[in-house]
Tab-separated table of C-alpha atoms and ligand atoms in Angstrom:
chain	number	residue	atom	x	y	z
A	4	MET	CA	90.331	131.592	79.251
A	5	SER	CA	89.352	128.605	81.356
A	6	THR	CA	88.964	127.319	84.878
A	7	VAL	CA	90.032	123.722	85.539
A	8	LEU	CA	89.793	121.462	88.583
A	9	VAL	CA	92.526	118.807	88.864
A	10	ILE	CA	91.906	115.842	91.203
A	11	GLY	CA	94.860	113.932	92.737
A	12	ALA	CA	98.234	115.248	93.878
A	13	GLY	CA	100.778	112.604	92.847
A	14	GLY	CA	103.611	112.839	90.332
A	15	VAL	CA	101.384	112.996	87.239
A	16	SER	CA	99.240	115.743	88.757
A	17	SER	CA	102.322	117.702	89.771
A	18	VAL	CA	103.637	117.762	86.185
A	19	CYS	CA	100.220	118.543	84.700
A	20	VAL	CA	99.574	121.445	87.087
A	21	HIS	CA	103.067	122.901	86.482
A	22	LYS	CA	102.532	122.711	82.716
A	23	MET	CA	99.054	124.255	82.981
A	24	ALA	CA	100.555	127.127	84.962
A	25	MET	CA	103.165	127.586	82.210
A	26	ASN	CA	100.264	128.156	79.773
A	27	PRO	CA	98.219	130.896	81.443
A	28	ASP	CA	96.658	131.925	78.133
A	29	ILE	CA	94.876	128.534	78.072
A	30	PHE	CA	94.442	127.778	81.791
A	31	THR	CA	93.375	130.958	83.563
A	32	ASN	CA	92.375	129.518	86.939
A	33	ILE	CA	93.824	126.261	88.264
A	34	HIS	CA	92.242	124.453	91.216
A	35	LEU	CA	93.783	121.340	92.763
A	36	ALA	CA	92.004	118.931	95.118
A	37	SER	CA	93.110	115.616	96.571
A	38	ARG	CA	92.725	113.283	99.539
A	39	THR	CA	95.739	114.810	101.311
A	40	LYS	CA	95.626	118.609	101.067
A	41	SER	CA	99.265	119.039	102.122
A	42	LYS	CA	100.329	117.320	98.885
A	43	CYS	CA	98.268	119.864	96.906
A	44	ASP	CA	99.918	122.666	98.883
A	45	THR	CA	103.404	121.312	98.096
A	46	ILE	CA	102.581	121.304	94.372
A	47	ALA	CA	101.035	124.795	94.597
A	48	ALA	CA	104.164	126.130	96.363
A	49	SER	CA	106.447	124.697	93.666
A	50	VAL	CA	104.221	126.095	90.897
A	51	LYS	CA	104.257	129.528	92.543
A	52	GLU	CA	108.044	129.447	92.853
A	53	ARG	CA	108.646	128.248	89.298
A	54	THR	CA	105.963	130.210	87.427
A	55	GLY	CA	104.496	132.846	89.765
A	56	VAL	CA	101.010	131.362	89.226
A	57	ASP	CA	98.620	130.784	92.157
A	58	VAL	CA	96.897	127.393	92.430
A	59	SER	CA	93.923	127.044	94.834
A	60	THR	CA	93.964	123.824	96.873
A	61	TYR	CA	91.276	121.704	98.571
A	62	GLU	CA	90.888	118.420	100.442
A	63	ILE	CA	88.472	115.943	98.849
A	64	ASP	CA	87.713	112.238	98.870
A	65	ALA	CA	86.850	111.773	95.203
A	66	GLU	CA	84.844	108.648	95.986
A	67	GLU	CA	82.323	110.819	97.903
A	68	VAL	CA	80.149	111.932	94.988
A	69	PRO	CA	78.034	114.560	96.852
A	70	ALA	CA	81.192	116.227	98.228
A	71	MET	CA	82.713	116.218	94.738
A	72	VAL	CA	79.544	117.760	93.267
A	73	ASN	CA	79.643	120.522	95.915
A	74	LEU	CA	83.292	121.263	95.195
A	75	ILE	CA	82.733	121.355	91.437
A	76	LYS	CA	79.725	123.669	91.834
A	77	LYS	CA	81.672	125.946	94.179
A	78	ILE	CA	84.583	126.296	91.729
A	79	GLY	CA	82.591	126.218	88.467
A	80	PRO	CA	85.299	124.727	86.194
A	81	GLU	CA	84.927	124.012	82.468
A	82	LEU	CA	86.762	120.719	82.969
A	83	VAL	CA	87.574	118.214	85.739
A	84	VAL	CA	90.973	116.551	85.166
A	85	ASN	CA	91.115	113.230	87.012
A	86	LEU	CA	94.719	112.440	87.971
A	87	ALA	CA	93.853	110.399	91.064
A	88	LEU	CA	93.782	106.603	90.776
A	89	PRO	CA	91.754	104.412	88.372
A	90	TYR	CA	89.433	103.436	91.262
A	91	GLN	CA	88.077	107.006	91.357
A	92	ASP	CA	87.146	107.239	87.642
A	93	LEU	CA	83.475	106.288	87.992
A	94	PRO	CA	82.644	108.415	91.063
A	95	ILE	CA	84.334	111.414	89.417
A	96	MET	CA	82.401	110.795	86.178
A	97	ASP	CA	79.183	110.583	88.252
A	98	ALA	CA	80.017	113.896	89.935
A	99	CYS	CA	80.772	115.542	86.564
A	100	LEU	CA	77.408	114.414	85.191
A	101	GLU	CA	75.586	115.749	88.229
A	102	ALA	CA	77.443	119.057	88.224
A	103	GLY	CA	77.291	119.429	84.420
A	104	VAL	CA	81.011	119.585	83.578
A	105	ASP	CA	83.397	117.869	81.119
A	106	TYR	CA	85.777	115.107	82.273
A	107	LEU	CA	89.293	113.843	81.374
A	108	ASP	CA	91.481	111.033	82.780
A	109	THR	CA	94.679	109.096	82.042
A	110	ALA	CA	93.817	105.525	83.054
A	111	ASN	CA	90.721	103.351	82.720
A	112	TYR	CA	88.496	102.442	85.652
A	113	GLU	CA	89.401	99.459	87.755
A	114	PRO	CA	87.473	97.860	90.583
A	115	LYS	CA	89.706	97.566	93.660
A	116	ASP	CA	89.352	93.780	93.854
A	117	GLU	CA	89.993	92.947	90.180
A	118	ALA	CA	92.827	93.875	87.820
A	119	LYS	CA	90.948	93.921	84.508
A	120	PHE	CA	92.035	97.057	82.589
A	121	GLU	CA	88.838	97.193	80.508
A	122	TYR	CA	86.952	100.194	79.152
A	123	HIS	CA	83.406	98.794	79.344
A	124	TRP	CA	82.604	100.417	82.701
A	125	GLN	CA	83.400	103.866	81.293
A	126	TRP	CA	81.993	103.250	77.792
A	127	ALA	CA	78.712	102.483	79.587
A	128	TYR	CA	78.525	106.222	80.444
A	129	GLN	CA	78.238	107.122	76.737
A	130	ASP	CA	74.484	107.806	76.679
A	131	ARG	CA	74.513	109.808	79.900
A	132	PHE	CA	77.338	112.125	78.775
A	133	LYS	CA	75.795	112.431	75.313
A	134	SER	CA	72.335	113.365	76.537
A	135	ALA	CA	73.825	115.818	79.054
A	136	GLY	CA	75.765	117.503	76.215
A	137	LEU	CA	79.048	116.785	78.035
A	138	MET	CA	82.372	115.343	76.896
A	139	ALA	CA	84.484	112.716	78.673
A	140	LEU	CA	87.954	112.069	77.231
A	141	LEU	CA	89.522	108.792	78.371
A	142	GLY	CA	93.223	107.986	78.631
A	143	SER	CA	95.057	111.255	77.908
A	144	GLY	CA	98.437	110.139	79.278
A	145	PHE	CA	101.345	108.648	77.308
A	146	ASP	CA	100.249	105.036	77.176
A	147	PRO	CA	97.308	105.162	76.853
A	148	GLY	CA	97.181	108.557	75.252
A	149	VAL	CA	100.110	109.574	73.082
A	150	THR	CA	100.522	105.993	71.801
A	151	SER	CA	96.929	106.112	70.513
A	152	VAL	CA	97.487	109.557	68.962
A	153	PHE	CA	100.779	108.390	67.372
A	154	THR	CA	98.934	105.458	65.788
A	155	MET	CA	96.125	107.629	64.433
A	156	TRP	CA	98.631	110.215	63.125
A	157	LEU	CA	100.348	107.428	61.154
A	158	LYS	CA	96.968	106.354	59.863
A	159	LYS	CA	96.094	109.915	58.846
A	160	HIS	CA	99.408	110.811	57.192
A	161	LYS	CA	101.274	107.626	56.239
A	162	LEU	CA	99.169	104.454	56.180
A	163	LYS	CA	95.747	103.682	54.708
A	164	THR	CA	95.332	100.633	56.937
A	165	ILE	CA	97.371	99.125	59.769
A	166	ARG	CA	98.165	95.422	59.579
A	167	GLN	CA	100.547	95.120	62.539
A	168	LEU	CA	101.110	97.374	65.515
A	169	ASP	CA	103.712	97.181	68.292
A	170	ILE	CA	103.858	99.681	71.155
A	171	LEU	CA	107.330	99.840	72.736
A	172	ASP	CA	107.623	101.436	76.167
A	173	CYS	CA	111.191	101.753	77.404
A	174	ASN	CA	112.214	103.383	80.643
A	175	GLY	CA	115.998	103.557	80.531
A	176	GLY	CA	116.118	105.550	83.757
A	177	ASP	CA	118.102	104.410	86.781
A	178	HIS	CA	116.795	105.617	90.174
A	179	GLY	CA	119.516	103.952	92.211
A	180	GLN	CA	117.058	101.915	94.341
A	181	ALA	CA	117.010	98.101	94.493
A	182	PHE	CA	113.268	98.065	93.732
A	183	ALA	CA	110.888	100.953	93.126
A	184	THR	CA	108.160	101.793	90.620
A	185	ASN	CA	108.078	105.014	88.628
A	186	PHE	CA	104.365	105.545	89.041
A	187	ASN	CA	101.840	104.445	91.648
A	188	PRO	CA	103.273	101.080	92.843
A	189	GLU	CA	99.889	99.439	93.377
A	190	ILE	CA	98.683	100.217	89.840
A	191	ASN	CA	102.086	99.428	88.311
A	192	ILE	CA	102.377	96.001	89.960
A	193	ARG	CA	98.746	95.081	89.180
A	194	GLU	CA	99.499	95.847	85.526
A	195	VAL	CA	102.767	93.931	85.355
A	196	THR	CA	101.576	90.809	87.172
A	197	ALA	CA	98.377	90.467	85.091
A	198	PRO	CA	98.449	87.855	82.286
A	199	ALA	CA	99.727	89.154	78.924
A	200	ARG	CA	97.091	89.719	76.248
A	201	HIS	CA	97.588	90.759	72.646
A	202	TRP	CA	95.253	91.276	69.708
A	203	GLU	CA	95.467	88.663	66.954
A	204	ASN	CA	93.041	87.967	64.114
A	205	GLY	CA	90.030	89.599	65.702
A	206	GLU	CA	90.420	88.484	69.291
A	207	PHE	CA	92.563	88.872	72.406
A	208	VAL	CA	94.983	86.005	73.042
A	209	GLU	CA	96.030	85.495	76.673
A	210	THR	CA	99.500	84.202	77.616
A	211	PRO	CA	101.339	84.002	80.978
A	212	ALA	CA	102.619	87.278	82.483
A	213	MET	CA	106.178	88.135	81.383
A	214	GLY	CA	106.246	84.982	79.236
A	215	LYS	CA	107.642	86.621	76.070
A	216	LYS	CA	110.898	88.566	76.165
A	217	VAL	CA	112.737	90.306	73.303
A	218	GLU	CA	115.883	92.434	73.282
A	219	PHE	CA	115.500	95.753	71.454
A	220	ASP	CA	118.081	98.490	70.883
A	221	PHE	CA	116.397	101.753	71.949
A	222	GLU	CA	117.790	105.067	70.713
A	223	ALA	CA	119.216	107.176	73.581
A	224	VAL	CA	119.005	104.159	75.933
A	225	GLY	CA	120.725	101.130	74.325
A	226	PRO	CA	119.732	97.452	74.226
A	227	LYS	CA	117.046	96.463	76.769
A	228	ASN	CA	114.900	93.416	77.416
A	229	MET	CA	111.233	94.163	76.804
A	230	TYR	CA	108.350	91.924	77.799
A	231	MET	CA	104.979	91.508	76.107
A	232	MET	CA	102.126	92.492	78.398
A	233	TYR	CA	98.572	93.751	78.268
A	234	HIS	CA	97.948	97.477	78.206
A	235	GLU	CA	94.570	99.134	78.062
A	236	GLU	CA	95.010	101.062	74.807
A	237	LEU	CA	95.099	97.729	72.940
A	238	GLU	CA	91.333	97.541	73.513
A	239	SER	CA	90.543	100.982	72.089
A	240	LEU	CA	93.113	100.638	69.277
A	241	ALA	CA	91.525	97.326	68.230
A	242	LYS	CA	88.044	98.886	68.408
A	243	PHE	CA	88.938	101.858	66.210
A	244	ASN	CA	91.312	99.966	63.865
A	245	PRO	CA	89.381	96.748	63.258
A	246	GLU	CA	91.538	95.902	60.231
A	247	MET	CA	94.580	95.158	62.448
A	248	GLU	CA	95.800	91.559	62.229
A	249	ARG	CA	97.978	91.911	65.311
A	250	ALA	CA	98.631	94.496	68.038
A	251	ARG	CA	101.034	94.029	70.948
A	252	PHE	CA	102.387	96.068	73.853
A	253	TRP	CA	105.938	95.761	75.182
A	254	MET	CA	107.572	97.255	78.262
A	255	THR	CA	111.209	97.095	79.354
A	256	PHE	CA	112.188	95.772	82.774
A	257	GLY	CA	115.668	95.298	84.210
A	258	ASP	CA	116.770	91.971	85.685
A	259	GLU	CA	116.741	93.428	89.222
A	260	TYR	CA	113.102	94.536	88.848
A	261	ILE	CA	112.068	91.090	87.576
A	262	LYS	CA	114.000	89.346	90.376
A	263	HIS	CA	112.319	91.395	93.110
A	264	LEU	CA	108.884	91.139	91.531
A	265	THR	CA	109.185	87.358	91.191
A	266	VAL	CA	110.036	86.983	94.877
A	267	LEU	CA	107.263	89.357	95.960
A	268	GLN	CA	104.782	87.437	93.821
A	269	ASN	CA	105.979	84.041	95.081
A	270	VAL	CA	105.558	85.071	98.708
A	271	GLY	CA	102.077	86.489	98.075
A	272	MET	CA	102.883	90.181	98.540
A	273	THR	CA	101.279	91.183	95.203
A	274	ARG	CA	97.859	89.667	96.077
A	275	ILE	CA	94.878	92.036	95.795
A	276	ASP	CA	92.447	89.961	97.848
A	277	PRO	CA	92.069	90.721	101.577
A	278	VAL	CA	94.189	88.804	104.103
A	279	ARG	CA	93.238	88.723	107.793
A	280	TYR	CA	96.153	90.089	109.848
A	281	GLN	CA	95.966	90.851	113.570
A	282	GLY	CA	92.176	91.067	113.465
A	283	LYS	CA	92.130	93.360	110.425
A	284	ASP	CA	91.697	92.775	106.685
A	285	ILE	CA	94.689	94.032	104.728
A	286	ILE	CA	95.454	93.859	100.988
A	287	PRO	CA	99.068	92.666	100.645
A	288	LEU	CA	99.723	94.804	97.529
A	289	GLN	CA	98.466	97.950	99.291
A	290	PHE	CA	100.770	97.235	102.231
A	291	LEU	CA	103.672	96.658	99.836
A	292	ALA	CA	102.908	99.978	98.097
A	293	ALA	CA	103.026	101.708	101.472
A	294	VAL	CA	106.569	100.483	102.203
A	295	LEU	CA	108.057	101.000	98.721
A	296	PRO	CA	109.720	104.312	97.791
A	297	LYS	CA	107.140	106.924	96.752
A	298	PRO	CA	107.444	107.553	92.993
A	299	GLU	CA	107.490	111.326	93.561
A	300	THR	CA	110.675	110.942	95.656
A	301	LEU	CA	112.603	109.313	92.780
A	302	GLY	CA	112.897	112.432	90.644
A	303	GLU	CA	116.087	113.783	92.119
A	304	THR	CA	118.088	110.577	91.679
A	305	THR	CA	116.707	109.238	88.380
A	306	LYS	CA	119.109	109.537	85.462
A	307	GLY	CA	118.658	108.510	81.825
A	308	ASN	CA	115.907	108.595	79.212
A	309	THR	CA	112.543	107.109	78.398
A	310	ASN	CA	111.848	106.113	74.797
A	311	ILE	CA	108.206	105.274	74.045
A	312	GLY	CA	106.807	104.745	70.581
A	313	VAL	CA	104.771	102.808	68.082
A	314	ILE	CA	105.860	100.658	65.122
A	315	ALA	CA	103.095	100.229	62.564
A	316	THR	CA	103.081	98.267	59.316
A	317	GLY	CA	100.367	98.648	56.724
A	318	GLU	CA	99.348	99.732	53.264
A	319	ALA	CA	100.911	103.106	52.413
A	320	LEU	CA	98.549	106.008	51.784
A	321	ASP	CA	100.413	106.950	48.586
A	322	GLY	CA	99.784	103.533	47.038
A	323	SER	CA	103.471	102.489	47.228
A	324	GLY	CA	102.758	99.101	48.839
A	325	GLU	CA	103.358	97.942	52.402
A	326	LYS	CA	105.417	100.289	54.602
A	327	THR	CA	106.589	100.272	58.231
A	328	PHE	CA	106.966	103.418	60.348
A	329	TYR	CA	108.398	103.959	63.834
A	330	ILE	CA	107.190	107.054	65.687
A	331	ASN	CA	108.506	107.840	69.155
A	332	ASN	CA	109.461	110.347	71.836
A	333	ILE	CA	112.644	110.374	73.903
A	334	CYS	CA	112.374	112.117	77.258
A	335	SER	CA	115.199	112.861	79.693
A	336	HIS	CA	114.568	112.181	83.402
A	337	GLU	CA	117.014	114.935	84.367
A	338	ALA	CA	115.418	117.558	82.099
A	339	ALA	CA	111.922	116.620	83.326
A	340	TYR	CA	113.090	116.998	86.920
A	341	GLU	CA	114.727	120.330	86.279
A	342	GLU	CA	111.595	121.737	84.655
A	343	THR	CA	108.905	120.401	87.025
A	344	GLY	CA	110.590	118.620	89.952
A	345	ASN	CA	109.354	115.208	88.696
A	346	GLN	CA	110.954	112.316	86.799
A	347	ALA	CA	110.141	111.447	83.182
A	348	VAL	CA	107.459	108.796	83.833
A	349	SER	CA	105.314	111.414	85.579
A	350	TYR	CA	106.355	113.994	82.958
A	351	THR	CA	105.408	111.852	79.958
A	352	THR	CA	101.940	111.346	81.506
A	353	GLY	CA	101.346	114.816	82.968
A	354	VAL	CA	102.213	116.718	79.773
A	355	PRO	CA	99.674	114.793	77.613
A	356	ALA	CA	97.087	115.285	80.383
A	357	MET	CA	97.695	119.047	80.082
A	358	ILE	CA	97.532	118.849	76.271
A	359	GLY	CA	94.298	116.801	76.279
A	360	SER	CA	92.844	119.386	78.684
A	361	ALA	CA	93.984	122.182	76.359
A	362	MET	CA	92.348	120.414	73.389
A	363	MET	CA	89.061	120.381	75.296
A	364	VAL	CA	89.020	123.842	76.853
A	365	THR	CA	90.122	125.546	73.620
A	366	GLY	CA	87.441	123.681	71.652
A	367	LYS	CA	89.923	121.941	69.313
A	368	TRP	CA	88.473	118.614	70.422
A	369	THR	CA	84.733	118.646	71.020
A	370	GLY	CA	81.857	116.196	71.213
A	371	ASP	CA	79.018	114.956	73.368
A	372	GLY	CA	79.645	111.561	74.936
A	373	VAL	CA	82.564	109.391	76.072
A	374	PHE	CA	85.577	109.405	73.739
A	375	ASN	CA	88.894	107.618	73.408
A	376	MET	CA	91.916	109.453	72.040
A	377	GLU	CA	91.689	107.486	68.755
A	378	GLU	CA	88.469	109.329	67.855
A	379	MET	CA	90.045	112.790	67.835
A	380	ASP	CA	92.090	114.642	65.173
A	381	PRO	CA	95.714	113.816	66.070
A	382	ASP	CA	97.256	116.931	64.426
A	383	PRO	CA	96.682	119.692	67.034
A	384	PHE	CA	97.689	117.304	69.848
A	385	MET	CA	100.876	116.311	67.974
A	386	ASP	CA	101.738	119.999	67.450
A	387	MET	CA	101.407	120.656	71.175
A	388	LEU	CA	103.619	117.648	72.025
A	389	ASN	CA	106.388	119.300	70.011
A	390	GLU	CA	105.833	122.677	71.670
A	391	HIS	CA	105.490	121.527	75.287
A	392	GLY	CA	108.378	119.199	76.028
A	393	LEU	CA	107.596	115.884	74.297
A	394	PRO	CA	108.969	116.249	70.729
A	395	TRP	CA	108.437	113.229	68.494
A	396	GLN	CA	110.163	111.802	65.449
A	397	VAL	CA	109.007	109.450	62.735
A	398	LYS	CA	111.130	107.273	60.480
A	399	GLU	CA	110.518	104.574	57.927
A	400	LEU	CA	111.922	101.112	58.765
A	401	ASP	CA	113.130	98.567	56.195
A	402	GLY	CA	110.236	96.208	56.914
A	403	PRO	CA	107.911	94.817	59.601
A	404	VAL	CA	109.333	93.875	63.020
A	405	ASP	CA	110.843	90.385	63.113
A	406	PHE	CA	110.025	89.502	66.736
B	508	NDP	P1	100.102	108.755	92.699
B	508	NDP	O1	99.789	107.577	93.528
B	508	NDP	O2	101.436	109.399	92.794
B	508	NDP	O3	98.999	109.893	92.940
B	508	NDP	C1	97.638	109.608	93.057
B	508	NDP	C2	96.987	110.747	93.785
B	508	NDP	O4	95.585	110.472	93.878
B	508	NDP	C3	97.496	110.895	95.232
B	508	NDP	O5	97.706	112.254	95.496
B	508	NDP	C4	96.344	110.331	96.059
B	508	NDP	O6	96.166	110.901	97.325
B	508	NDP	C5	95.168	110.742	95.209
B	508	NDP	N1	93.992	109.941	95.584
B	508	NDP	C6	93.917	108.607	95.774
B	508	NDP	N2	92.688	108.259	96.177
B	508	NDP	C7	91.963	109.412	96.226
B	508	NDP	C8	90.633	109.723	96.576
B	508	NDP	N3	89.761	108.766	96.949
B	508	NDP	N4	90.240	111.003	96.537
B	508	NDP	C9	91.097	111.998	96.172
B	508	NDP	N5	92.366	111.758	95.830
B	508	NDP	C10	92.800	110.485	95.858
B	508	NDP	O7	99.816	108.326	91.181
B	508	NDP	P2	100.481	108.888	89.842
B	508	NDP	O8	100.541	110.366	89.895
B	508	NDP	O9	101.695	108.110	89.550
B	508	NDP	O10	99.362	108.450	88.776
B	508	NDP	C11	98.151	109.160	88.639
B	508	NDP	C12	97.277	108.484	87.594
B	508	NDP	O11	97.940	108.462	86.343
B	508	NDP	C13	96.924	107.029	87.911
B	508	NDP	O12	95.580	106.799	87.567
B	508	NDP	C14	97.820	106.240	87.007
B	508	NDP	O13	97.283	104.981	86.697
B	508	NDP	C15	97.856	107.149	85.798
B	508	NDP	N6	99.011	106.937	84.920
B	508	NDP	C16	98.793	106.918	83.579
B	508	NDP	C17	99.841	106.740	82.708
B	508	NDP	C18	99.620	106.851	81.239
B	508	NDP	O14	100.601	106.927	80.505
B	508	NDP	N7	98.407	106.883	80.739
B	508	NDP	C19	101.218	106.509	83.185
B	508	NDP	C20	101.361	106.658	84.620
B	508	NDP	C21	100.285	106.823	85.441
B	508	NDP	P3	97.169	110.609	98.554
B	508	NDP	O15	98.274	111.562	98.303
B	508	NDP	O16	96.380	110.928	99.765
B	508	NDP	O17	97.566	109.175	98.444
């Protein structure tokens, strides 16, 4: 029995709200608020049609803390689920503290004028959440989120220590567009154009963006080029697994995507600093995002699978020497669309957001303060992945990765 307030009405929110409605024993009352109320209403109408559940909708600018506090107090939820953009993380955390309610998100805070992907802004809320007796759970999407839980499950059940970790994120889906991003284009392009960083011997090593490419044969997708890049869970994984010698993140991109992105970057369209245009300051990347296809419109045409997982090498728990395990999920774009009206990139983020919320409102994951996924017991979360559309598999590999 719980009341939740979800903020944001994009693809991730749509999946999360549908999945919450499919679990009425856990989520009794669902409230949805975002900047554009009509988008909340569209999600609510789809949820009603698919599940029969009513979702209450509201208009809110989540950066207006007093308005957020009023809304939270009016609704009285146990949990605020932040599925807006990373820029809204801190104001929503402020509002949760003031209104006395728990918090969850799927992406770490970012200032609008810097692409940093660092947790320190949100970790700085630790004392305030702790002394208020409230819980904030950071990064309950797929990556970050499931990738962190996968790693900690391996460390609980298979490996005593982790020496090497590689996170492999493959989207084998084809949306039929020359260039489009599968989640918020502004956030996606900021992430991809940032320099690569990986963890090696106790520190982050920075290398040029898209500078390291490897071909990998993904199950249910086939061979794909993947590129080493920075991703925020590397910071929390390194913090909670200090024994790691190396941790890297890889994402697949097709040649067409790289070609378009290179041109856009070369002509300055991915800049995040203001440019004066016709007497007005505009951010080129925000303008680009406005003209690109909206991720939520790609669902109908996207075909194929995602395959996201973790390869970890370390000392086996049973004392049998060094072992390597690969743990992953394969998700079909078509099946995700049929179930929720959204493609698999939104699905693989929205389902873990629902599961993280379920962990909190059912009291399976508790605590006072600000927590990353690595700090929680992976088992109940992993069980729910299997039950709610993101089944996982684990297999032993012959040895460590050779790339
Ligand atoms: P979308 O851009 O599709 O949706 C974002 C929503 O937030 C929109 O409805 C937008 O409103 C709303 N919003 C933006 N600003 C405000 C504001 N000031 N107040 C209230 N609402 C606001 O994004 P996605 O659904 O693709 O992604 C949602 C989140 O999930 C992002 O933070 C993203 O980084 C994260 N993510 C995490 C992943 C993971 O695996 N951990 C993977 C993919 C995404 P409007 O409709 O008016 O624009």
